[in-house]
PDB file of C-alpha atoms and ligand atoms in Angstrom:
ATOM      1  CA  MET J 109      91.533  96.488  50.959  1.00 80.00           C
ATOM      2  CA  SER J 110      91.018  99.598  53.069  1.00 89.00           C
ATOM      3  CA  ASP J 111      93.892 101.082  55.097  1.00 93.00           C
ATOM      4  CA  ARG J 112      92.325  99.632  58.188  1.00 94.00           C
ATOM      5  CA  ALA J 113      92.167  96.130  56.687  1.00 95.00           C
ATOM      6  CA  VAL J 114      95.834  96.421  55.609  1.00 95.00           C
ATOM      7  CA  ARG J 115      96.780  97.440  59.160  1.00 96.00           C
ATOM      8  CA  ILE J 116      94.935  94.418  60.569  1.00 97.00           C
ATOM      9  CA  SER J 117      96.653  92.165  57.997  1.00 97.00           C
ATOM     10  CA  LYS J 118     100.115  93.464  58.984  1.00 97.00           C
ATOM     11  CA  PHE J 119      99.279  92.934  62.624  1.00 98.00           C
ATOM     12  CA  LEU J 120      98.153  89.359  61.872  1.00 98.00           C
ATOM     13  CA  SER J 121     101.425  88.696  60.002  1.00 97.00           C
ATOM     14  CA  LEU J 122     103.340  89.831  63.068  1.00 97.00           C
ATOM     15  CA  VAL J 123     101.479  87.718  65.622  1.00 98.00           C
ATOM     16  CA  LEU J 124     100.692  84.640  63.498  1.00 98.00           C
ATOM     17  CA  ARG J 125     104.104  84.363  61.817  1.00 97.00           C
ATOM     18  CA  HIS J 126     106.692  85.938  64.047  1.00 96.00           C
ATOM     19  CA  GLN J 127     105.832  87.093  67.551  1.00 97.00           C
ATOM     20  CA  PRO J 128     102.640  85.597  69.045  1.00 98.00           C
ATOM     21  CA  GLU J 129     104.122  86.250  72.490  1.00 97.00           C
ATOM     22  CA  LYS J 130     103.792  90.011  71.834  1.00 96.00           C
ATOM     23  CA  ILE J 131     100.117  89.649  72.709  1.00 97.00           C
ATOM     24  CA  GLY J 132     100.423  86.476  74.786  1.00 97.00           C
ATOM     25  CA  LEU J 133      98.886  84.306  72.055  1.00 97.00           C
ATOM     26  CA  ARG J 134      99.578  80.577  71.866  1.00 97.00           C
ATOM     27  CA  LEU J 135      99.993  78.846  68.508  1.00 97.00           C
ATOM     28  CA  ASP J 136      99.815  75.062  68.346  1.00 97.00           C
ATOM     29  CA  GLU J 137     102.539  73.033  66.627  1.00 95.00           C
ATOM     30  CA  SER J 138     100.880  73.597  63.240  1.00 96.00           C
ATOM     31  CA  GLY J 139     100.640  77.336  63.725  1.00 97.00           C
ATOM     32  CA  TRP J 140      96.934  77.502  64.601  1.00 98.00           C
ATOM     33  CA  ALA J 141      95.594  80.020  67.117  1.00 98.00           C
ATOM     34  CA  SER J 142      92.142  80.268  68.608  1.00 98.00           C
ATOM     35  CA  VAL J 143      90.154  82.965  66.782  1.00 98.00           C
ATOM     36  CA  GLU J 144      88.376  83.966  69.975  1.00 98.00           C
ATOM     37  CA  ARG J 145      91.645  84.229  71.890  1.00 98.00           C
ATOM     38  CA  LEU J 146      93.287  86.204  69.066  1.00 98.00           C
ATOM     39  CA  ILE J 147      90.516  88.805  69.116  1.00 98.00           C
ATOM     40  CA  GLU J 148      90.608  88.999  72.907  1.00 98.00           C
ATOM     41  CA  ALA J 149      94.425  89.110  73.225  1.00 97.00           C
ATOM     42  CA  SER J 150      94.618  91.818  70.536  1.00 97.00           C
ATOM     43  CA  ARG J 151      91.954  93.883  72.290  1.00 97.00           C
ATOM     44  CA  GLU J 152      93.878  93.648  75.556  1.00 96.00           C
ATOM     45  CA  LYS J 153      96.819  95.241  73.721  1.00 93.00           C
ATOM     46  CA  GLY J 154      94.634  97.997  72.265  1.00 94.00           C
ATOM     47  CA  ILE J 155      94.192  96.512  68.772  1.00 95.00           C
ATOM     48  CA  GLU J 156      90.469  96.109  68.283  1.00 96.00           C
ATOM     49  CA  PHE J 157      88.712  94.280  65.473  1.00 97.00           C
ATOM     50  CA  THR J 158      85.556  92.218  65.218  1.00 97.00           C
ATOM     51  CA  LEU J 159      85.136  88.649  63.986  1.00 98.00           C
ATOM     52  CA  GLU J 160      83.476  90.041  60.842  1.00 97.00           C
ATOM     53  CA  GLU J 161      86.478  92.286  60.158  1.00 97.00           C
ATOM     54  CA  LEU J 162      88.822  89.342  60.649  1.00 98.00           C
ATOM     55  CA  GLN J 163      86.765  87.250  58.212  1.00 97.00           C
ATOM     56  CA  TYR J 164      86.880  90.097  55.709  1.00 97.00           C
ATOM     57  CA  VAL J 165      90.682  90.386  55.975  1.00 97.00           C
ATOM     58  CA  VAL J 166      91.174  86.623  55.553  1.00 97.00           C
ATOM     59  CA  ALA J 167      88.850  86.457  52.528  1.00 97.00           C
ATOM     60  CA  ASN J 168      90.126  89.584  50.769  1.00 95.00           C
ATOM     61  CA  ASN J 169      93.811  89.513  51.600  1.00 93.00           C
ATOM     62  CA  ASP J 170      95.818  90.168  48.421  1.00 90.00           C
ATOM     63  CA  LYS J 171      97.991  87.094  48.922  1.00 92.00           C
ATOM     64  CA  LYS J 172      95.528  84.985  50.910  1.00 95.00           C
ATOM     65  CA  ARG J 173      98.081  84.981  53.703  1.00 96.00           C
ATOM     66  CA  PHE J 174      95.757  83.554  56.377  1.00 98.00           C
ATOM     67  CA  ALA J 175      93.344  80.646  56.603  1.00 97.00           C
ATOM     68  CA  PHE J 176      90.624  79.512  59.009  1.00 98.00           C
ATOM     69  CA  SER J 177      90.241  75.886  60.066  1.00 97.00           C
ATOM     70  CA  ALA J 178      87.229  74.103  58.538  1.00 96.00           C
ATOM     71  CA  ASP J 179      85.114  74.821  61.639  1.00 97.00           C
ATOM     72  CA  GLY J 180      86.212  78.463  61.667  1.00 96.00           C
ATOM     73  CA  LEU J 181      87.446  78.298  65.263  1.00 97.00           C
ATOM     74  CA  LEU J 182      91.168  78.495  64.457  1.00 98.00           C
ATOM     75  CA  ILE J 183      93.295  80.749  62.264  1.00 98.00           C
ATOM     76  CA  ARG J 184      96.861  80.544  60.964  1.00 98.00           C
ATOM     77  CA  ALA J 185      99.216  82.075  58.413  1.00 97.00           C
ATOM     78  CA  SER J 186      99.606  79.811  55.368  1.00 96.00           C
ATOM     79  CA  GLN J 187     103.360  80.457  55.082  1.00 95.00           C
ATOM     80  CA  GLY J 188     106.080  82.953  55.909  1.00 94.00           C
ATOM     81  CA  HIS J 189     106.747  82.021  59.554  1.00 95.00           C
ATOM     82  CA  SER J 190     109.978  82.691  61.384  1.00 94.00           C
ATOM     83  CA  ILE J 191     108.928  80.732  64.478  1.00 94.00           C
ATOM     84  CA  GLU J 192     109.225  76.967  64.776  1.00 91.00           C
ATOM     85  CA  ILE J 193     105.982  75.399  63.579  1.00 92.00           C
ATOM     86  CA  GLU J 194     105.177  72.529  61.248  1.00 93.00           C
ATOM     87  CA  LEU J 195     102.662  73.555  58.591  1.00 93.00           C
ATOM     88  CA  GLY J 196     102.195  69.953  57.505  1.00 94.00           C
ATOM     89  CA  TYR J 197     102.199  70.513  53.732  1.00 94.00           C
ATOM     90  CA  GLU J 198     102.745  67.403  51.618  1.00 92.00           C
ATOM     91  CA  PRO J 199     105.625  67.384  49.113  1.00 96.00           C
ATOM     92  CA  ALA J 200     104.393  68.479  45.659  1.00 97.00           C
ATOM     93  CA  GLU J 201     105.630  68.177  42.058  1.00 98.00           C
ATOM     94  CA  PRO J 202     106.821  71.595  40.894  1.00 98.00           C
ATOM     95  CA  PRO J 203     106.475  72.914  37.340  1.00 98.00           C
ATOM     96  CA  GLU J 204     109.534  72.981  35.063  1.00 98.00           C
ATOM     97  CA  VAL J 205     110.485  76.489  36.159  1.00 98.00           C
ATOM     98  CA  LEU J 206     109.734  78.616  39.222  1.00 98.00           C
ATOM     99  CA  TYR J 207     110.856  82.175  39.987  1.00 98.00           C
ATOM    100  CA  HIS J 208     112.454  83.858  42.960  1.00 98.00           C
ATOM    101  CA  GLY J 209     112.137  87.590  43.407  1.00 98.00           C
ATOM    102  CA  THR J 210     115.109  89.305  44.973  1.00 98.00           C
ATOM    103  CA  ALA J 211     117.001  92.599  44.834  1.00 98.00           C
ATOM    104  CA  GLU J 212     120.044  93.300  42.684  1.00 98.00           C
ATOM    105  CA  ARG J 213     122.180  94.014  45.724  1.00 98.00           C
ATOM    106  CA  PHE J 214     121.840  90.370  46.902  1.00 98.00           C
ATOM    107  CA  LEU J 215     123.081  88.821  43.644  1.00 98.00           C
ATOM    108  CA  THR J 216     126.776  88.588  44.559  1.00 98.00           C
ATOM    109  CA  SER J 217     125.955  86.676  47.704  1.00 98.00           C
ATOM    110  CA  ILE J 218     123.326  84.511  45.957  1.00 98.00           C
ATOM    111  CA  LYS J 219     125.901  83.544  43.316  1.00 98.00           C
ATOM    112  CA  ARG J 220     128.082  82.288  46.137  1.00 98.00           C
ATOM    113  CA  LEU J 221     125.537  80.578  48.428  1.00 98.00           C
ATOM    114  CA  GLY J 222     122.513  79.910  46.249  1.00 98.00           C
ATOM    115  CA  LEU J 223     119.137  80.928  47.711  1.00 98.00           C
ATOM    116  CA  ILE J 224     119.047  80.568  51.459  1.00 98.00           C
ATOM    117  CA  LYS J 225     115.989  80.714  53.686  1.00 96.00           C
ATOM    118  CA  GLY J 226     117.400  83.167  56.217  1.00 94.00           C
ATOM    119  CA  LYS J 227     115.012  83.611  59.136  1.00 92.00           C
ATOM    120  CA  ARG J 228     112.096  81.920  57.378  1.00 93.00           C
ATOM    121  CA  HIS J 229     111.420  78.170  57.210  1.00 92.00           C
ATOM    122  CA  HIS J 230     111.904  77.935  53.472  1.00 96.00           C
ATOM    123  CA  VAL J 231     113.029  79.751  50.376  1.00 97.00           C
ATOM    124  CA  HIS J 232     109.882  81.204  48.769  1.00 97.00           C
ATOM    125  CA  LEU J 233     109.323  80.728  45.044  1.00 98.00           C
ATOM    126  CA  SER J 234     106.582  81.995  42.735  1.00 98.00           C
ATOM    127  CA  ALA J 235     104.939  80.334  39.756  1.00 97.00           C
ATOM    128  CA  ASP J 236     105.342  83.425  37.564  1.00 97.00           C
ATOM    129  CA  ALA J 237     107.954  86.108  37.005  1.00 98.00           C
ATOM    130  CA  GLU J 238     105.545  89.019  37.663  1.00 97.00           C
ATOM    131  CA  THR J 239     104.756  87.840  41.181  1.00 97.00           C
ATOM    132  CA  ALA J 240     108.461  87.251  41.842  1.00 98.00           C
ATOM    133  CA  THR J 241     109.290  90.760  40.656  1.00 98.00           C
ATOM    134  CA  ARG J 242     106.747  92.176  43.107  1.00 97.00           C
ATOM    135  CA  VAL J 243     108.326  90.151  45.930  1.00 96.00           C
ATOM    136  CA  GLY J 244     111.815  91.397  44.948  1.00 98.00           C
ATOM    137  CA  GLN J 245     110.640  95.008  44.912  1.00 98.00           C
ATOM    138  CA  ARG J 246     110.240  94.872  48.698  1.00 96.00           C
ATOM    139  CA  HIS J 247     114.037  94.719  49.029  1.00 97.00           C
ATOM    140  CA  GLY J 248     115.298  97.100  46.321  1.00 97.00           C
ATOM    141  CA  LYS J 249     115.747  97.070  42.561  1.00 98.00           C
ATOM    142  CA  PRO J 250     113.927  93.815  41.697  1.00 98.00           C
ATOM    143  CA  VAL J 251     115.274  90.832  39.783  1.00 98.00           C
ATOM    144  CA  ALA J 252     113.270  87.666  39.055  1.00 98.00           C
ATOM    145  CA  LEU J 253     115.611  84.675  38.989  1.00 98.00           C
ATOM    146  CA  ARG J 254     114.603  81.518  37.149  1.00 98.00           C
ATOM    147  CA  VAL J 255     114.846  78.348  39.219  1.00 98.00           C
ATOM    148  CA  GLU J 256     115.099  75.007  37.421  1.00 98.00           C
ATOM    149  CA  ALA J 257     112.612  73.414  39.762  1.00 98.00           C
ATOM    150  CA  ARG J 258     111.888  70.212  37.854  1.00 98.00           C
ATOM    151  CA  ARG J 259     115.599  69.478  37.608  1.00 98.00           C
ATOM    152  CA  MET J 260     115.995  70.064  41.360  1.00 98.00           C
ATOM    153  CA  ARG J 261     113.113  67.675  41.970  1.00 98.00           C
ATOM    154  CA  ARG J 262     114.669  65.043  39.686  1.00 98.00           C
ATOM    155  CA  ASP J 263     117.841  65.378  41.760  1.00 98.00           C
ATOM    156  CA  GLY J 264     115.854  64.563  44.900  1.00 97.00           C
ATOM    157  CA  LEU J 265     115.199  68.016  46.373  1.00 98.00           C
ATOM    158  CA  VAL J 266     111.772  68.494  47.922  1.00 97.00           C
ATOM    159  CA  PHE J 267     109.118  71.154  47.213  1.00 98.00           C
ATOM    160  CA  TYR J 268     105.942  72.095  49.031  1.00 97.00           C
ATOM    161  CA  LEU J 269     103.036  74.179  47.783  1.00 97.00           C
ATOM    162  CA  SER J 270     101.446  76.365  50.452  1.00 96.00           C
ATOM    163  CA  GLU J 271      97.704  76.793  50.679  1.00 94.00           C
ATOM    164  CA  ASN J 272      98.073  80.232  49.100  1.00 95.00           C
ATOM    165  CA  GLY J 273     100.107  79.144  46.080  1.00 95.00           C
ATOM    166  CA  VAL J 274     103.654  79.898  47.259  1.00 96.00           C
ATOM    167  CA  TRP J 275     106.263  77.222  46.420  1.00 98.00           C
ATOM    168  CA  LEU J 276     108.597  76.368  49.284  1.00 97.00           C
ATOM    169  CA  THR J 277     111.924  74.567  49.393  1.00 98.00           C
ATOM    170  CA  GLU J 278     114.795  74.280  51.842  1.00 97.00           C
ATOM    171  CA  HIS J 279     117.629  75.722  49.731  1.00 98.00           C
ATOM    172  CA  VAL J 280     118.263  76.405  46.051  1.00 98.00           C
ATOM    173  CA  PRO J 281     121.871  75.497  45.213  1.00 98.00           C
ATOM    174  CA  VAL J 282     123.423  77.877  42.744  1.00 98.00           C
ATOM    175  CA  GLN J 283     123.598  75.370  39.862  1.00 98.00           C
ATOM    176  CA  TYR J 284     119.783  75.462  39.541  1.00 98.00           C
ATOM    177  CA  LEU J 285     119.635  79.246  39.184  1.00 98.00           C
ATOM    178  CA  VAL J 286     119.565  81.096  35.880  1.00 97.00           C
ATOM    179  CA  PHE J 287     121.029  84.603  36.290  1.00 92.00           C
TER     180      PHE J 287
HETATM  181  C1  HQG A 153     117.443  87.083  49.848  1.00 68.88           C
HETATM  182  C2  HQG A 153     106.403  87.845  51.269  1.00 68.88           C
HETATM  183  C3  HQG A 153     121.780  87.208  50.119  1.00 68.88           C
HETATM  184  C4  HQG A 153     116.126  86.755  49.192  1.00 68.88           C
HETATM  185  C5  HQG A 153     106.750  87.552  49.845  1.00 68.88           C
HETATM  186  C6  HQG A 153     115.234  87.825  49.800  1.00 68.88           C
HETATM  187  C7  HQG A 153     107.186  86.125  49.856  1.00 68.88           C
HETATM  188  C8  HQG A 153     119.736  86.208  49.842  1.00 68.88           C
HETATM  189  C9  HQG A 153     115.813  88.006  51.190  1.00 68.88           C
HETATM  190  C10 HQG A 153     107.646  85.905  51.259  1.00 68.88           C
HETATM  191  C11 HQG A 153     120.350  84.962  49.629  1.00 68.88           C
HETATM  192  C12 HQG A 153     114.972  87.378  52.257  1.00 68.88           C
HETATM  193  C13 HQG A 153     109.129  85.729  51.320  1.00 68.88           C
HETATM  194  C14 HQG A 153     121.760  84.912  49.673  1.00 68.88           C
HETATM  195  C15 HQG A 153     118.237  84.702  49.468  1.00 68.88           C
HETATM  196  N1  HQG A 153     122.417  86.052  49.913  1.00 68.88           N
HETATM  197  N2  HQG A 153     120.455  87.328  50.075  1.00 68.88           N
HETATM  198  N3  HQG A 153     122.423  83.770  49.479  1.00 68.88           N
HETATM  199  N4  HQG A 153     119.398  84.048  49.405  1.00 68.88           N
HETATM  200  N5  HQG A 153     118.424  86.009  49.723  1.00 68.88           N
HETATM  201  O1  HQG A 153     111.489  88.585  53.092  1.00 68.88           O
HETATM  202  O2  HQG A 153     111.536  85.631  49.492  1.00 68.88           O
HETATM  203  O3  HQG A 153     103.975  89.652  51.921  1.00 68.88           O
HETATM  204  O4  HQG A 153     112.731  86.598  54.097  1.00 68.88           O
HETATM  205  O5  HQG A 153     116.209  86.850  47.798  1.00 68.88           O
HETATM  206  O6  HQG A 153     105.686  87.812  48.987  1.00 68.88           O
HETATM  207  O7  HQG A 153     111.614  88.159  49.864  1.00 68.88           O
HETATM  208  O8  HQG A 153     105.110  88.486  53.799  1.00 68.88           O
HETATM  209  O9  HQG A 153     112.021  86.483  51.754  1.00 68.88           O
HETATM  210  O10 HQG A 153     115.329  89.010  49.074  1.00 68.88           O
HETATM  211  O11 HQG A 153     106.200  85.196  49.531  1.00 68.88           O
HETATM  212  O12 HQG A 153     103.087  87.476  52.728  1.00 68.88           O
HETATM  213  O13 HQG A 153     117.084  87.350  51.174  1.00 68.88           O
HETATM  214  O14 HQG A 153     107.275  87.051  52.001  1.00 68.88           O
HETATM  215  O15 HQG A 153     105.103  87.512  51.530  1.00 68.88           O
HETATM  216  O16 HQG A 153     113.797  88.131  52.400  1.00 68.88           O
HETATM  217  O17 HQG A 153     109.769  86.860  50.760  1.00 68.88           O
HETATM  218  P1  HQG A 153     112.452  87.485  52.933  1.00 68.88           P
HETATM  219  P2  HQG A 153     111.283  86.810  50.365  1.00 68.88           P
HETATM  220  P3  HQG A 153     104.281  88.321  52.551  1.00 68.88           P
END
């Protein structure tokens, strides 16, 4: 994506996941915003993009972070929110192992508390170690931790798979982590 498309994507992450009120945008209880209103509210705050540019960003986003409703009138982030919304994903059967990317400096705390969701709705897990390593890199020297997902599931813990392929769960207790 071009620098401009990346800037639009970051802006969308901010208003569709964290602070819609920054531009006076309303999200419904499932996180959907009106596309027309998003474009208008952004323009009022000096951030201008066209519908075509928005469609380009949604289609070409490296992690497919955003999705349009079937009729194309609404848009939302597929995961990663810090505000209270209900994405409505159905519980899903995870593979044997999933991975969580983190930074070395968090390991002491993770060994004590397991993986916690912090400000987000869920702990985010990846299907492969490479993706997890990339996620961990955002915070420092990366480590990809193995999560015994199938065993968690057998013990009754619940997983969701977001529209863009991120595995979500409430908490990963330390006994399911391989350090
Ligand atoms: C760490 C990005 C101390 C956790 C990514 C992480 C992902 C603990 C940080 C998505 C801990 C939270 C989410 C504990 C967990 N003690 N630290 N007990 N438990 N942590 O950004 O998973 O680009 O909220 O390991 O690709 O890094 O935004 O979560 O390092 O899919 O689309 O606390 O965000 O996607 O950091 O990333 P974050 P994350 P986007």
